[in-house]
GROMACS .gro file of C-alpha atoms in nm:
model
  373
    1UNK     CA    1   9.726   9.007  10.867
    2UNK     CA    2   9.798   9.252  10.573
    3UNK     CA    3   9.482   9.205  10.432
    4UNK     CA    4   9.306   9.326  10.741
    5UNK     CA    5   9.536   9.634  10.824
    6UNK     CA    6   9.526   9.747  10.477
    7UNK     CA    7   9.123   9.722  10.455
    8UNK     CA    8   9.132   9.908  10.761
    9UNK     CA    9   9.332  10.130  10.666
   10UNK     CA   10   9.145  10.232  10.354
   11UNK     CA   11   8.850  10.283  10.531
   12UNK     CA   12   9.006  10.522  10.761
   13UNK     CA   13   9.124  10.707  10.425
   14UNK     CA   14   8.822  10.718  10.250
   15UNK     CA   15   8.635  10.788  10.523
   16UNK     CA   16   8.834  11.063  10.719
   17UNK     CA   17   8.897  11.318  10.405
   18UNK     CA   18   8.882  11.735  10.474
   19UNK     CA   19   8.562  11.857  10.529
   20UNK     CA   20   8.593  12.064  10.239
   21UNK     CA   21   8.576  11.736  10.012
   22UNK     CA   22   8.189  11.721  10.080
   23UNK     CA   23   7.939  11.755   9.760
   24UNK     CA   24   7.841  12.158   9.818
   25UNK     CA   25   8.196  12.320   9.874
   26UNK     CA   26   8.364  12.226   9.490
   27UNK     CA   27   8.542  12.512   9.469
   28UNK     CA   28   8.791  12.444   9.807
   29UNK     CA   29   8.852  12.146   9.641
   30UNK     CA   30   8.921  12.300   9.277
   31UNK     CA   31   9.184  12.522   9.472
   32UNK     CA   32   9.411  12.247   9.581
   33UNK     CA   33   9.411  12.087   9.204
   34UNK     CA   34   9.764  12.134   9.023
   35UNK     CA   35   9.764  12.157   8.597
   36UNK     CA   36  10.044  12.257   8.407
   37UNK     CA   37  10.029  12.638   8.312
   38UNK     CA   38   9.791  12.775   8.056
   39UNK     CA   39   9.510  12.521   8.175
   40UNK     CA   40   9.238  12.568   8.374
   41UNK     CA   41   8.982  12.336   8.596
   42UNK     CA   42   8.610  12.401   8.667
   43UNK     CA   43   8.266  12.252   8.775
   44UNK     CA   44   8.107  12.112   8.465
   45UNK     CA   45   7.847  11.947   8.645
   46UNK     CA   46   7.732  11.897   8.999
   47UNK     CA   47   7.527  11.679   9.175
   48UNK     CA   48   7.569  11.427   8.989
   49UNK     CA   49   7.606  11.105   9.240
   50UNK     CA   50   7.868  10.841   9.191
   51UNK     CA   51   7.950  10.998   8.807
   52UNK     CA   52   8.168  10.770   8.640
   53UNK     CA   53   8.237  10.658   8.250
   54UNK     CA   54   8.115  10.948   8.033
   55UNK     CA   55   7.951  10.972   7.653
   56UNK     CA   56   7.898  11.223   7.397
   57UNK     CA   57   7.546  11.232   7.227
   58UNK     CA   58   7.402  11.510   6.978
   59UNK     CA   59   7.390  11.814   7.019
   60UNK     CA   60   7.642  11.806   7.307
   61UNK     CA   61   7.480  11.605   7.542
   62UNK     CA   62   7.686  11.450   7.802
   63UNK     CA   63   7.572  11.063   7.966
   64UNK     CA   64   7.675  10.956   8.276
   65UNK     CA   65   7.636  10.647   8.399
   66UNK     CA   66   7.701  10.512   8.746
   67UNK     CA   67   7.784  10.213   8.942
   68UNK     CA   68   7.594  10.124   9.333
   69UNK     CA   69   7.405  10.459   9.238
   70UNK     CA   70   7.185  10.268   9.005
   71UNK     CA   71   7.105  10.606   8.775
   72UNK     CA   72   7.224  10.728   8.438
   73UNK     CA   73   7.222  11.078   8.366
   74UNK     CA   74   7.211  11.316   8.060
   75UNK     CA   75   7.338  11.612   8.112
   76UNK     CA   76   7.333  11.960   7.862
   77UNK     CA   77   7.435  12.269   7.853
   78UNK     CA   78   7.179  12.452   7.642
   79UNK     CA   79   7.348  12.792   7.687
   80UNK     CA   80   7.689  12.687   7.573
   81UNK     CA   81   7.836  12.858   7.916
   82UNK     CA   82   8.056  12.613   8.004
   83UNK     CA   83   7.842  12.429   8.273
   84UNK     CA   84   7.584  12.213   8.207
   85UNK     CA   85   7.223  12.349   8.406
   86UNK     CA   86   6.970  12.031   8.259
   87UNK     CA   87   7.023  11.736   8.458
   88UNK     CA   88   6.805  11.448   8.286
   89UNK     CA   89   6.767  11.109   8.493
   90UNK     CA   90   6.743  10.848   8.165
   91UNK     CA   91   6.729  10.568   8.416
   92UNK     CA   92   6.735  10.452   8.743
   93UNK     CA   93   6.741  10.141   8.985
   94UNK     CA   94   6.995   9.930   8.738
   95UNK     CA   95   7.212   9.727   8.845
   96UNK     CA   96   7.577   9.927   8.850
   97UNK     CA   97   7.565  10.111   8.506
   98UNK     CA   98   7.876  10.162   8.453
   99UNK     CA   99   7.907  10.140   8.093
  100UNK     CA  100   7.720  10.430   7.859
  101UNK     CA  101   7.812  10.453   7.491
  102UNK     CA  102   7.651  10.660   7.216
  103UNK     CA  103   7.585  10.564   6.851
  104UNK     CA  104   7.361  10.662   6.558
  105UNK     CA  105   7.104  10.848   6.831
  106UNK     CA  106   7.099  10.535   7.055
  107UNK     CA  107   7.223  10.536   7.413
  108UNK     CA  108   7.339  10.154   7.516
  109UNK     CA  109   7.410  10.103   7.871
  110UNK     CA  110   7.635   9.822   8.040
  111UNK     CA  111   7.465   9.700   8.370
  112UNK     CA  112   7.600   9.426   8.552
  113UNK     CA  113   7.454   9.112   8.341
  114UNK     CA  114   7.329   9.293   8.055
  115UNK     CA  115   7.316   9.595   7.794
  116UNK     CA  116   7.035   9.786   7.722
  117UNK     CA  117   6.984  10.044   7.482
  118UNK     CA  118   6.744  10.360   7.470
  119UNK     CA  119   6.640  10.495   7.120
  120UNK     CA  120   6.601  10.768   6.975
  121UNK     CA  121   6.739  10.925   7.349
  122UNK     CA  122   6.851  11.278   7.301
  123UNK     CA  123   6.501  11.400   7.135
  124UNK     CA  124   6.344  11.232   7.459
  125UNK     CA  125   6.555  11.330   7.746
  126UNK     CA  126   6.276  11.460   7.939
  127UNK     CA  127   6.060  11.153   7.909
  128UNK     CA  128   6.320  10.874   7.816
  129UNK     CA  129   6.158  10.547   7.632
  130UNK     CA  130   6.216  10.211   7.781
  131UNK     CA  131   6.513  10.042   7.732
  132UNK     CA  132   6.532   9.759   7.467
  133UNK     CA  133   6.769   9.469   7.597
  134UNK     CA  134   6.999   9.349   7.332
  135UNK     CA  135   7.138   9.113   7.566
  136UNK     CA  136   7.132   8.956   7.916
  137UNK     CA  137   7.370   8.653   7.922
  138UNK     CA  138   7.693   8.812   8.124
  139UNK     CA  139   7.799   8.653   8.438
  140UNK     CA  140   7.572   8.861   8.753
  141UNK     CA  141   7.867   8.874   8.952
  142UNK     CA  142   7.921   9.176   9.140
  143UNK     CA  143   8.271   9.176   9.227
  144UNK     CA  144   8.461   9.305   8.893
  145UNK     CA  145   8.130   9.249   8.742
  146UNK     CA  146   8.088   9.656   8.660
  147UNK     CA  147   8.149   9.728   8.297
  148UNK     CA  148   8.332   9.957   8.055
  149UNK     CA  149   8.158  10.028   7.696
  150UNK     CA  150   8.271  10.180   7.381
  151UNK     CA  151   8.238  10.188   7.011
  152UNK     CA  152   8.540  10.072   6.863
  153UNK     CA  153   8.659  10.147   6.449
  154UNK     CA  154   8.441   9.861   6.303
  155UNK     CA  155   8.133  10.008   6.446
  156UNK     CA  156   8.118   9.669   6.731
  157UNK     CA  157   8.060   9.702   7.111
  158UNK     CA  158   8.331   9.609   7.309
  159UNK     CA  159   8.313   9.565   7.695
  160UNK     CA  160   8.501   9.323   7.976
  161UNK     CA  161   8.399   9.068   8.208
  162UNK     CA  162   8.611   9.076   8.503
  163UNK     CA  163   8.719   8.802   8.740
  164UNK     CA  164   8.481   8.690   8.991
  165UNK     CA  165   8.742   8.723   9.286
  166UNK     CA  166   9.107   8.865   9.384
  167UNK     CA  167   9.279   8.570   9.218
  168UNK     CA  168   9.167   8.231   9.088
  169UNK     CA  169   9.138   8.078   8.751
  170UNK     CA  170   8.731   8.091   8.713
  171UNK     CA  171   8.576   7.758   8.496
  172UNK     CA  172   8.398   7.988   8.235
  173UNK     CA  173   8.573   8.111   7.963
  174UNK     CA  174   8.388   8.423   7.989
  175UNK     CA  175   8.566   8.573   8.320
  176UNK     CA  176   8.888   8.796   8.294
  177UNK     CA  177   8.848   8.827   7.881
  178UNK     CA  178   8.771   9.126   7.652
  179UNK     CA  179   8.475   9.104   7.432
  180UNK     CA  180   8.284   9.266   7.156
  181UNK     CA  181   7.958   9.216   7.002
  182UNK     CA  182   7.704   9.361   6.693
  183UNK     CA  183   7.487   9.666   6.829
  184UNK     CA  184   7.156   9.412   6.827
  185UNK     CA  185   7.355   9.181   7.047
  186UNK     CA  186   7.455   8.930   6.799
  187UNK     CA  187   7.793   8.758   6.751
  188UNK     CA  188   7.944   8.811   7.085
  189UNK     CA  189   8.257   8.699   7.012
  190UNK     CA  190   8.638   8.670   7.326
  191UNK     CA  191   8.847   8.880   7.131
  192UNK     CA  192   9.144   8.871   7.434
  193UNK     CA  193   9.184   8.631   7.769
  194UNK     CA  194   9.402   8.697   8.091
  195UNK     CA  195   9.240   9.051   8.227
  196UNK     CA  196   9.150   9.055   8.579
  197UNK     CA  197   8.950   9.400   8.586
  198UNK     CA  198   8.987   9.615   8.308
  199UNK     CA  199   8.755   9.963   8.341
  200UNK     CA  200   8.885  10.177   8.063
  201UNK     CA  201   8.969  10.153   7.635
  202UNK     CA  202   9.050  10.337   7.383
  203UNK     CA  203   9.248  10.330   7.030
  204UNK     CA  204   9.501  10.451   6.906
  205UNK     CA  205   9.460  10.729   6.651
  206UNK     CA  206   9.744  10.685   6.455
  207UNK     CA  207   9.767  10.277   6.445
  208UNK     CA  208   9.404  10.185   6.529
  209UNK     CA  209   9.573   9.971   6.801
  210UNK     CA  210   9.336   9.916   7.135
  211UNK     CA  211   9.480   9.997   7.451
  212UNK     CA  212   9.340   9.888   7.799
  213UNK     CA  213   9.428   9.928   8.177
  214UNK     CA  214   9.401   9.620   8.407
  215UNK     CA  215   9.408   9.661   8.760
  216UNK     CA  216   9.626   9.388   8.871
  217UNK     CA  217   9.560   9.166   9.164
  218UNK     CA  218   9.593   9.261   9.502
  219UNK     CA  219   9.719   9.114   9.855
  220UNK     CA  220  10.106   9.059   9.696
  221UNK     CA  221  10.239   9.389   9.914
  222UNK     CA  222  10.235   9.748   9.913
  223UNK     CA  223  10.414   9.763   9.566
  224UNK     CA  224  10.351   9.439   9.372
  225UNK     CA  225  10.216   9.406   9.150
  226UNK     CA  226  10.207   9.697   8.858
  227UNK     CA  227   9.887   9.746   8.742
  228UNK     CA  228   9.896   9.746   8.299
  229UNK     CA  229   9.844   9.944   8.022
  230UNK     CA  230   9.829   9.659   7.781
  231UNK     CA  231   9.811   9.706   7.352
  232UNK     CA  232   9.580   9.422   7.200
  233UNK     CA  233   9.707   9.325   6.862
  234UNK     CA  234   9.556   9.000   6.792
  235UNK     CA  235   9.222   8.754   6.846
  236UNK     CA  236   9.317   8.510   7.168
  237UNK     CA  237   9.560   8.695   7.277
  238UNK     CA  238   9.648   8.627   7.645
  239UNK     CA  239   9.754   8.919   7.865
  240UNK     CA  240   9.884   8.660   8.175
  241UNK     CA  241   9.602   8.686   8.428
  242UNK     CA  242   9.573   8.417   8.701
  243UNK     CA  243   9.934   8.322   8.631
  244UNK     CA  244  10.134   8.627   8.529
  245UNK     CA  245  10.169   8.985   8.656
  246UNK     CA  246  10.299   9.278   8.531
  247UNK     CA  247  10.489   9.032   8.272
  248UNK     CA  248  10.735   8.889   8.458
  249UNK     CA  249  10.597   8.817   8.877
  250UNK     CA  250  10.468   8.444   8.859
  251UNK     CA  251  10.146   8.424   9.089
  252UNK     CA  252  10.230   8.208   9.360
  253UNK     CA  253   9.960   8.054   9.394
  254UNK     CA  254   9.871   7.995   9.073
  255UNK     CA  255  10.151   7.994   8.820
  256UNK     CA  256  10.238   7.644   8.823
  257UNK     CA  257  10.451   7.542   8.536
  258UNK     CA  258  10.322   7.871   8.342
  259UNK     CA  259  10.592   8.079   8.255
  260UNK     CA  260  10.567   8.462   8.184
  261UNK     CA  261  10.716   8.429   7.836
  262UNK     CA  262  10.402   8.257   7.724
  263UNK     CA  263  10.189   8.564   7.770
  264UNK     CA  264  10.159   8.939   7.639
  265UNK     CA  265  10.376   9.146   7.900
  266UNK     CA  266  10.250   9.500   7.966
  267UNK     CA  267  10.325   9.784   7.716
  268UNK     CA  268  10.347   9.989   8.069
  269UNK     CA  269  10.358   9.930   8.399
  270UNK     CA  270  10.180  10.165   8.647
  271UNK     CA  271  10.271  10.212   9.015
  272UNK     CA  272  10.106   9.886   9.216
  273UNK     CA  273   9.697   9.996   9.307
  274UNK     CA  274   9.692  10.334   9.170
  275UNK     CA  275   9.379  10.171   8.971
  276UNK     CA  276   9.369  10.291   8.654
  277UNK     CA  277   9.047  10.317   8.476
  278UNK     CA  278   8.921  10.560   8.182
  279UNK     CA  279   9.124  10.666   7.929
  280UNK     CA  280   9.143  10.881   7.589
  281UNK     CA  281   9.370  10.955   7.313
  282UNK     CA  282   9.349  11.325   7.288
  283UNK     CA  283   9.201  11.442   6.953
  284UNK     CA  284   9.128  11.784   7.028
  285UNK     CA  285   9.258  12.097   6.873
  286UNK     CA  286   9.272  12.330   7.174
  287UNK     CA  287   9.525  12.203   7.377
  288UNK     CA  288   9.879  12.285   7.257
  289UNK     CA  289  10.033  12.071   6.956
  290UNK     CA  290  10.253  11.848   7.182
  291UNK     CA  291   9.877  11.688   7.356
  292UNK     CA  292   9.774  11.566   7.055
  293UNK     CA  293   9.692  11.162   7.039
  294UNK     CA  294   9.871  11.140   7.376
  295UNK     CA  295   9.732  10.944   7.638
  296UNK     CA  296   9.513  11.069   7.917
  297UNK     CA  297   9.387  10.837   8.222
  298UNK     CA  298   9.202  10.855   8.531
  299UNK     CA  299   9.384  10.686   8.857
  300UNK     CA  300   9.109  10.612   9.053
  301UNK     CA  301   9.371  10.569   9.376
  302UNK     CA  302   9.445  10.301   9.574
  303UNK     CA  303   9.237  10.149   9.859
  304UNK     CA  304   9.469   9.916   9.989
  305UNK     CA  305   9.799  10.067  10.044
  306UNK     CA  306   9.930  10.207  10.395
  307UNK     CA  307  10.051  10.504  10.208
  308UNK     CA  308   9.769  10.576   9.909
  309UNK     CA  309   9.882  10.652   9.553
  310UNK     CA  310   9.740  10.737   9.272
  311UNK     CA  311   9.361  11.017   9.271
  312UNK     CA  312   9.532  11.199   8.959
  313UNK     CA  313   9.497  11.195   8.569
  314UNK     CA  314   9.817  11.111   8.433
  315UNK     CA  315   9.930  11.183   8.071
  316UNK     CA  316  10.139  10.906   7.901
  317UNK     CA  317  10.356  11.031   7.604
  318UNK     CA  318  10.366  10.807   7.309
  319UNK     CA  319  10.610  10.831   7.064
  320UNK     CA  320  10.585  10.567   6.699
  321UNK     CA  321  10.265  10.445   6.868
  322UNK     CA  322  10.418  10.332   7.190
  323UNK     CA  323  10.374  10.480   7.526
  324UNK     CA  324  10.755  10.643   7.665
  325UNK     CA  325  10.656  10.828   7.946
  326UNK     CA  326  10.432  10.932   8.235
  327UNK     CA  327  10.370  11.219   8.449
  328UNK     CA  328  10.098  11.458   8.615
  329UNK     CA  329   9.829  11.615   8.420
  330UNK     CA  330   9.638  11.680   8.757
  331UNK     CA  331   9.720  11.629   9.079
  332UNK     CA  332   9.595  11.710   9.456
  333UNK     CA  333   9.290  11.507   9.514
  334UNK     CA  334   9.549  11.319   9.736
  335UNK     CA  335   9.678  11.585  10.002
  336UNK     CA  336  10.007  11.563  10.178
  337UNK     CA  337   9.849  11.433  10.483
  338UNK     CA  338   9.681  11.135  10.285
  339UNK     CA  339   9.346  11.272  10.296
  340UNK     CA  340   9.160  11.192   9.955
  341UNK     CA  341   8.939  11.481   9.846
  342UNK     CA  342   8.801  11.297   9.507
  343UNK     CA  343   8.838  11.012   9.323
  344UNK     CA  344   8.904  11.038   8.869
  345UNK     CA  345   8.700  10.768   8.687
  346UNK     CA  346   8.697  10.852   8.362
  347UNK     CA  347   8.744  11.132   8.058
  348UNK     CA  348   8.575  11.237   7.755
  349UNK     CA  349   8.666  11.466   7.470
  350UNK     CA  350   8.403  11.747   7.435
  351UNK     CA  351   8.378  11.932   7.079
  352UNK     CA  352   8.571  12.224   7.158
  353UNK     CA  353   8.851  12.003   7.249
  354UNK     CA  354   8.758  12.053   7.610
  355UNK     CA  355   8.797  11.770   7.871
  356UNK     CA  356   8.569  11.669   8.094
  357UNK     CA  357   8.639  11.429   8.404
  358UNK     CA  358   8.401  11.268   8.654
  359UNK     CA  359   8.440  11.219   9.045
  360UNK     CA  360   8.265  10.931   9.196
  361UNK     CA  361   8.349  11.067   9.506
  362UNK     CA  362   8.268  11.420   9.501
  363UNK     CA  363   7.973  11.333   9.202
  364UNK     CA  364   8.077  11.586   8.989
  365UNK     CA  365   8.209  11.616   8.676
  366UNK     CA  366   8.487  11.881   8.601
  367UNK     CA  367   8.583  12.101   8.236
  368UNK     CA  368   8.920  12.112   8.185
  369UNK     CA  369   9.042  12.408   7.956
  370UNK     CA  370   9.345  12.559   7.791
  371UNK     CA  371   9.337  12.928   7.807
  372UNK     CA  372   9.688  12.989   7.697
  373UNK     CA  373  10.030  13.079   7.869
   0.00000   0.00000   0.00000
């Protein structure tokens, strides 16, 4: 019976917002956006459908891929005013591509079952070349099957493979794990196990440590459980997925005679469904000294809560290399009366120590500057 009022009620939500949330009318939307004094919000990019995780080529250019959309996107702005006017369609008709990364001139996209790359992109934006496959053997399940991508230190691809369902403990050894891989597809290698749905990564600055989120499992109540931030230290580590959550609830239906202790507990604990999903260390130099290599991430929002939470970027403070605290960095996609007026996917660093965040609701992707106090 939960299940079914809470489905129904997020459809109500997500499908009942302002009329001012509509692709076309940005601005009303900008105006009901809360950051802390000195910064500023804007329009980056518009019409952009579904935007989510977010790239940096040469010469500034910004990819975008997308998820049911099916298209990836370069965007630039040639006239460095702040908002990017060339909107370049690299691809379309893949299957959810979620995942973009940039390396050495080479755009590599995660789809579904595969990653492709394009060479040689940003000198061909207006006529892209076809993608090279480096390889095709993921899982083609859709549920959790959308994919984060990223570079990490040693120059290897890493990306997840979520869990084919809400909870169960899937046969193949390749569900719920963290992975990485050589750019030319070689030596894919399970580098961590126990991660239902994890759609955001980055490292550390000052440790080199990888961080994830992981959306935890859902139909356990309104509040239960947390979803993660989770710190990966070690090859086959286990972060508790079917049988732990949050590091200490045992899954009822699946814990058995696991106990919690055996696994890596969070290193924090979100509110329950807020979805967390891209994330970056700042590294910029125009935001005030006390943002440096803390911890900025996109909460998607919930869609299964009577009450939704969550449709924010929060900043975590890290102190020694450990997260200590969170709070708002933006707020107000989520009005008063519940109405959600965009959704946060993901966030990218821009050269002039910018941010820039996409909306898979509104398809837009916004600048976020610090103009001073």
């Amino acid at each position: 019976m939960y299940f079914f009022k809470t489905t129904l009620l997020s459809l109500l939500l997500l499908n009942t917002c302002l009329a001012f949330a509509e692709p076309g009318d940005h601005q009303a939307v900008l105006k009901q956006l809360h950051l802390p004094e000195g910064f500023k919000i804007s329009i980056y990019a518009n019409n952009v459908p579904n935007a989510r995780s977010l790239a940096l080529g040469d010469n500034g250019v910004v990819f975008v891929g997308t998820g049911s959309e099916g298209n990836v996107y370069g965007l630039q702005d040639s006239n460095n005013d702040g908002v990017a006017e060339q909107h370049h369609v690299i691809a379309s008709n893949l299957k959810m591509p979620n995942g973009v990364a940039f390396k050495d001139g080479v755009l590599y996209v995660a789809e579904i079952n595969r990653i492709i790359r394009f060479d040689d992109i940003t000198r061909q934006l207006a006529k892209p070349p076809k993608p090279v496959v480096i390889y095709d053997k993921f899982p083609s399940d859709i549920r959790h099957g959308w994919k984060y991508l990223r570079f990490g230190p040693d120059n290897k691809l890493y990306t997840a493979i979520g869990a084919p369902c809400n909870i169960c403990n899937p046969e193949k050894d390749i569900y719920a794990s963290l992975v990485r891989l050589n750019p030319d597809g070689s030596d894919l290698e399970i580098i961590a196990k126990g991660i239902r749905n994890t759609v955001g990564f980055d490292w550390q600055p000052e440790t080199g440590t990888l961080f994830f989120n992981d959306n935890g499992r859902d139909l356990l109540g309104e509040d239960t459980p947390p979803d993660e931030l989770n710190q990966w230290s070690v090859k086959g580590e286990h972060f508790g997925y079917p049988y732990c959550h949050g590091g200490n609830i045992p899954d009822p239906e699946l814990a058995a005679d696991k106990k919690c202790s055996q696994f890596t507990a969070p290193a924090w604990k979100f509110k329950a469904h807020i979805a967390p999903l891209g994330l970056r260390f700042y590294q910029g130099t125009q935001f005030p000294v006390e943002y440096k290599n803390q911890l900025f991430i996109a909460q998607h929002g919930s869609w299964n809560r009577a009450e939704p939470q969550g449709y924010r970027v929060a900043l975590i403070r890290f102190n020694k290399g450990k997260p200590v605290s969170e709070q708002d960095f933006i707020s107000g996609w989520l009005t008063k009366e519940g109405n959600v007026l965009g959704r946060p996917v993901d966030i990218l660093t821009m050269p002039n120590g910018s941010l820039l965040i996409s909306d898979d609701k509104l398809g837009v992707i916004y600048k976020v500057e610090y103009q001073g106090k």
